[in-house]
Amino acid sequence: MRNAGSHKRAQAETSTGTVVAAFGRHYEVDTADGRLRCYPRGKRSSFACGDEVDIAAAGDAQGVIEHLHPRRNLLWRSDAFREKLIASNLSHIGIVVATEPGFSDLLISRCIAAAESQDITAVIVLNKADLTDRLETARKQLAPFSALGYEVLEVSALDGATSLKASLSGHRSILVGQSGMGKSTLTNALVPEAEAATREISTALDTGKHTTTFARLYPLGEGWLIDSPGLQAFGLAHMTPDELVESFIEFRPHLGKCRFRDCRHEAEPDCAL
């Protein structure tokens, strides 16, 4: 009977919250009663920043994640060896590039494909627009994406990235990009308390790093902003060939027009793509 009573009390203490930071097997979860440091039950650690979860209290300001609510979408990347959950329940993704250093068109395309597959609106953020000597070069490099209808925002952290803040207002958004593009500087301009929050967690985890090494969600006006670690690659191994094709909007008008219904869009005759 004592065990049954303990079980009922544990159930009564279960509450719902949002994962606002994810670092390894450690998570910070915001609940109506405050923020808790939480851990998954069991060995699997498959939660992402932005997840809605049920947690059970487990000591002073700590909890155990008991249940994951259904996700509206999930942004993640994968290669042949591993997968990495980035964030969930998003409306927008800001793909951050900069006038300098140079940026990868392929990485932009991969981020866009991942976003399109999950019905996440993609916006390209051209940072360091105040460095005008390379601005035109960057604009030309991004012109094909603009031609497809993707919004390109030219911003600078020096002016508080006001146009970016207006674009993301009212949405749950994430900033992603290669290292060195000034993504965290933009986050600090949009959310002044972000740097202090990053430092606090880094100190608690004893990582010795105050750069972004984990995803973190911050309130931004009427919406939310997630900062994420810098990328050097964005693997799409989890997507099927059909999913990949459908994720490139320039292909969509031609889908279903190939000579063969099972066309692989490689070297087949009369392929519409």
CSV table of C-alpha atoms in Angstrom, one decimal, residues 94-270:
chain,number,residue,atom,x,y,z
A,94,GLY,CA,16.4,32.0,-39.8
A,95,ILE,CA,19.4,30.7,-41.8
A,96,VAL,CA,22.2,33.1,-40.8
A,97,VAL,CA,25.0,33.9,-43.3
A,98,ALA,CA,27.3,36.9,-43.4
A,99,THR,CA,29.1,39.2,-45.8
A,100,GLU,CA,32.3,37.7,-44.3
A,101,PRO,CA,33.6,35.1,-44.0
A,102,GLY,CA,32.2,33.2,-47.0
A,103,PHE,CA,29.2,31.0,-46.7
A,104,SER,CA,28.1,27.7,-48.2
A,105,ASP,CA,25.2,27.7,-50.7
A,106,LEU,CA,24.9,24.0,-50.2
A,107,LEU,CA,24.4,24.4,-46.5
A,108,ILE,CA,21.7,26.9,-47.1
A,109,SER,CA,19.9,24.6,-49.5
A,110,ARG,CA,20.1,21.7,-47.0
A,111,CYS,CA,18.7,23.8,-44.2
A,112,ILE,CA,15.9,25.0,-46.5
A,113,ALA,CA,15.1,21.4,-47.5
A,114,ALA,CA,14.9,20.3,-43.9
A,115,ALA,CA,12.6,23.3,-43.1
A,116,GLU,CA,10.3,22.7,-46.1
A,117,SER,CA,9.9,19.0,-45.2
A,118,GLN,CA,8.5,20.1,-41.8
A,119,ASP,CA,6.4,23.0,-43.0
A,120,ILE,CA,8.7,25.6,-41.3
A,121,THR,CA,9.0,29.0,-43.0
A,122,ALA,CA,12.6,29.6,-44.0
A,123,VAL,CA,14.2,33.1,-44.0
A,124,ILE,CA,17.8,33.9,-45.0
A,125,VAL,CA,19.5,36.4,-42.7
A,126,LEU,CA,22.4,38.2,-44.2
A,127,ASN,CA,24.4,39.4,-41.2
A,128,LYS,CA,27.2,42.0,-41.1
A,129,ALA,CA,25.4,44.1,-43.7
A,130,ASP,CA,27.4,47.1,-42.4
A,131,LEU,CA,30.5,45.6,-44.1
A,132,THR,CA,29.6,47.1,-47.4
A,133,ASP,CA,32.7,46.1,-49.3
A,134,ARG,CA,31.4,42.6,-49.6
A,135,LEU,CA,27.7,43.2,-49.5
A,136,GLU,CA,27.1,43.1,-53.3
A,137,THR,CA,29.0,39.8,-53.6
A,138,ALA,CA,26.8,38.3,-50.8
A,139,ARG,CA,23.7,39.7,-52.5
A,140,LYS,CA,24.6,38.0,-55.8
A,141,GLN,CA,25.3,34.7,-54.1
A,142,LEU,CA,21.9,34.8,-52.4
A,143,ALA,CA,20.0,36.0,-55.6
A,144,PRO,CA,18.9,32.5,-56.6
A,145,PHE,CA,17.2,32.0,-53.3
A,146,SER,CA,15.5,35.4,-53.6
A,147,ALA,CA,14.3,34.4,-57.0
A,148,LEU,CA,12.6,31.3,-55.6
A,149,GLY,CA,10.7,33.6,-53.2
A,150,TYR,CA,12.7,33.2,-50.0
A,151,GLU,CA,12.9,36.3,-47.9
A,152,VAL,CA,16.5,37.7,-47.5
A,153,LEU,CA,16.9,40.1,-44.6
A,154,GLU,CA,20.0,42.3,-44.4
A,155,VAL,CA,20.8,43.0,-40.8
A,156,SER,CA,23.5,44.1,-38.5
A,157,ALA,CA,23.9,43.5,-34.8
A,158,LEU,CA,25.2,47.1,-34.5
A,159,ASP,CA,21.6,48.4,-35.0
A,160,GLY,CA,20.0,45.8,-32.9
A,161,ALA,CA,18.9,43.7,-35.9
A,162,THR,CA,15.6,45.6,-35.8
A,163,SER,CA,14.3,44.2,-39.1
A,164,LEU,CA,15.0,40.6,-38.0
A,165,LYS,CA,13.2,41.2,-34.7
A,166,ALA,CA,10.1,42.5,-36.6
A,167,SER,CA,10.1,39.5,-38.9
A,168,LEU,CA,10.3,37.0,-36.1
A,169,SER,CA,7.8,38.7,-33.8
A,170,GLY,CA,4.9,36.5,-32.8
A,171,HIS,CA,6.6,33.3,-34.0
A,172,ARG,CA,8.6,30.5,-32.5
A,173,SER,CA,11.8,30.7,-34.5
A,174,ILE,CA,15.3,29.3,-34.5
A,175,LEU,CA,18.6,30.8,-35.8
A,176,VAL,CA,21.0,28.3,-37.5
A,177,GLY,CA,24.1,28.8,-39.5
A,178,GLN,CA,27.8,28.1,-39.9
A,179,SER,CA,30.2,29.0,-37.2
A,180,GLY,CA,31.6,32.5,-37.6
A,181,MET,CA,28.5,34.1,-39.1
A,182,GLY,CA,27.7,36.1,-36.0
A,183,LYS,CA,24.6,34.1,-35.0
A,184,SER,CA,25.1,34.4,-31.3
A,185,THR,CA,25.9,38.1,-31.6
A,186,LEU,CA,22.6,38.5,-33.3
A,187,THR,CA,20.9,36.6,-30.6
A,188,ASN,CA,22.4,38.8,-27.9
A,189,ALA,CA,21.2,41.9,-29.8
A,190,LEU,CA,17.7,40.5,-30.0
A,191,VAL,CA,17.7,39.1,-26.5
A,192,PRO,CA,20.1,41.1,-24.2
A,193,GLU,CA,19.9,38.5,-21.4
A,194,ALA,CA,21.0,35.7,-23.7
A,195,GLU,CA,24.7,36.0,-23.0
A,196,ALA,CA,24.3,35.9,-19.3
A,197,ALA,CA,22.0,32.9,-19.5
A,198,THR,CA,24.5,31.0,-21.6
A,199,ARG,CA,27.3,31.9,-19.2
A,200,GLU,CA,25.1,30.6,-16.2
A,201,ILE,CA,24.5,27.2,-17.8
A,202,SER,CA,28.1,26.9,-18.9
A,203,THR,CA,29.3,27.5,-15.4
A,204,ALA,CA,26.8,25.1,-14.0
A,205,LEU,CA,27.9,22.4,-16.4
A,206,ASP,CA,31.6,23.3,-15.9
A,207,THR,CA,32.2,23.3,-19.7
A,208,GLY,CA,34.4,26.4,-19.6
A,209,LYS,CA,32.7,27.6,-22.8
A,210,HIS,CA,30.5,30.7,-23.1
A,211,THR,CA,29.8,30.2,-26.8
A,212,THR,CA,26.7,28.4,-28.0
A,213,THR,CA,27.2,24.7,-27.4
A,214,PHE,CA,23.5,23.8,-26.9
A,215,ALA,CA,20.1,24.9,-28.1
A,216,ARG,CA,18.4,27.5,-25.9
A,217,LEU,CA,14.9,29.1,-26.1
A,218,TYR,CA,14.3,32.7,-25.1
A,219,PRO,CA,11.2,34.9,-25.1
A,220,LEU,CA,11.2,37.4,-27.9
A,221,GLY,CA,8.4,39.9,-27.7
A,222,GLU,CA,5.2,38.0,-28.4
A,223,GLY,CA,7.1,35.0,-29.6
A,224,TRP,CA,10.1,32.8,-28.9
A,225,LEU,CA,13.7,32.5,-30.3
A,226,ILE,CA,15.9,29.5,-30.2
A,227,ASP,CA,19.7,29.9,-30.6
A,228,SER,CA,21.6,26.8,-31.7
A,229,PRO,CA,25.2,25.7,-32.0
A,230,GLY,CA,27.1,26.6,-35.2
A,231,LEU,CA,27.0,24.1,-38.0
A,232,GLN,CA,29.6,22.9,-40.4
A,233,ALA,CA,27.3,20.4,-42.2
A,234,PHE,CA,23.6,19.6,-42.3
A,235,GLY,CA,23.1,16.0,-43.1
A,236,LEU,CA,19.8,14.8,-44.6
A,237,ALA,CA,20.3,11.1,-44.4
A,238,HIS,CA,16.9,10.7,-42.6
A,239,MET,CA,15.0,12.0,-45.7
A,240,THR,CA,13.8,9.7,-48.4
A,241,PRO,CA,14.5,10.6,-52.1
A,242,ASP,CA,10.9,11.5,-52.6
A,243,GLU,CA,10.9,13.7,-49.5
A,244,LEU,CA,14.1,15.4,-50.8
A,245,VAL,CA,12.6,16.1,-54.2
A,246,GLU,CA,9.4,17.5,-52.6
A,247,SER,CA,11.4,19.8,-50.3
A,248,PHE,CA,12.8,21.8,-53.2
A,249,ILE,CA,10.1,24.2,-54.2
A,250,GLU,CA,11.5,24.7,-57.7
A,251,PHE,CA,10.8,21.1,-58.5
A,252,ARG,CA,7.2,21.1,-57.4
A,253,PRO,CA,5.6,22.3,-60.6
A,254,HIS,CA,7.3,19.4,-62.5
A,255,LEU,CA,6.4,16.6,-60.1
A,256,GLY,CA,4.2,13.9,-61.6
A,257,LYS,CA,5.3,14.8,-65.2
A,258,CYS,CA,8.1,12.3,-65.7
A,259,ARG,CA,7.7,9.6,-68.3
A,260,PHE,CA,7.9,6.9,-65.7
A,261,ARG,CA,5.9,6.9,-62.5
A,262,ASP,CA,8.8,5.4,-60.5
A,263,CYS,CA,11.4,7.9,-62.0
A,264,ARG,CA,14.4,8.4,-59.7
A,265,HIS,CA,15.2,11.7,-61.3
A,266,GLU,CA,18.8,10.6,-62.1
A,267,ALA,CA,19.3,9.4,-65.7
A,268,GLU,CA,15.9,8.2,-66.7
A,269,PRO,CA,14.6,9.3,-70.2
A,270,ASP,CA,12.1,12.1,-70.2
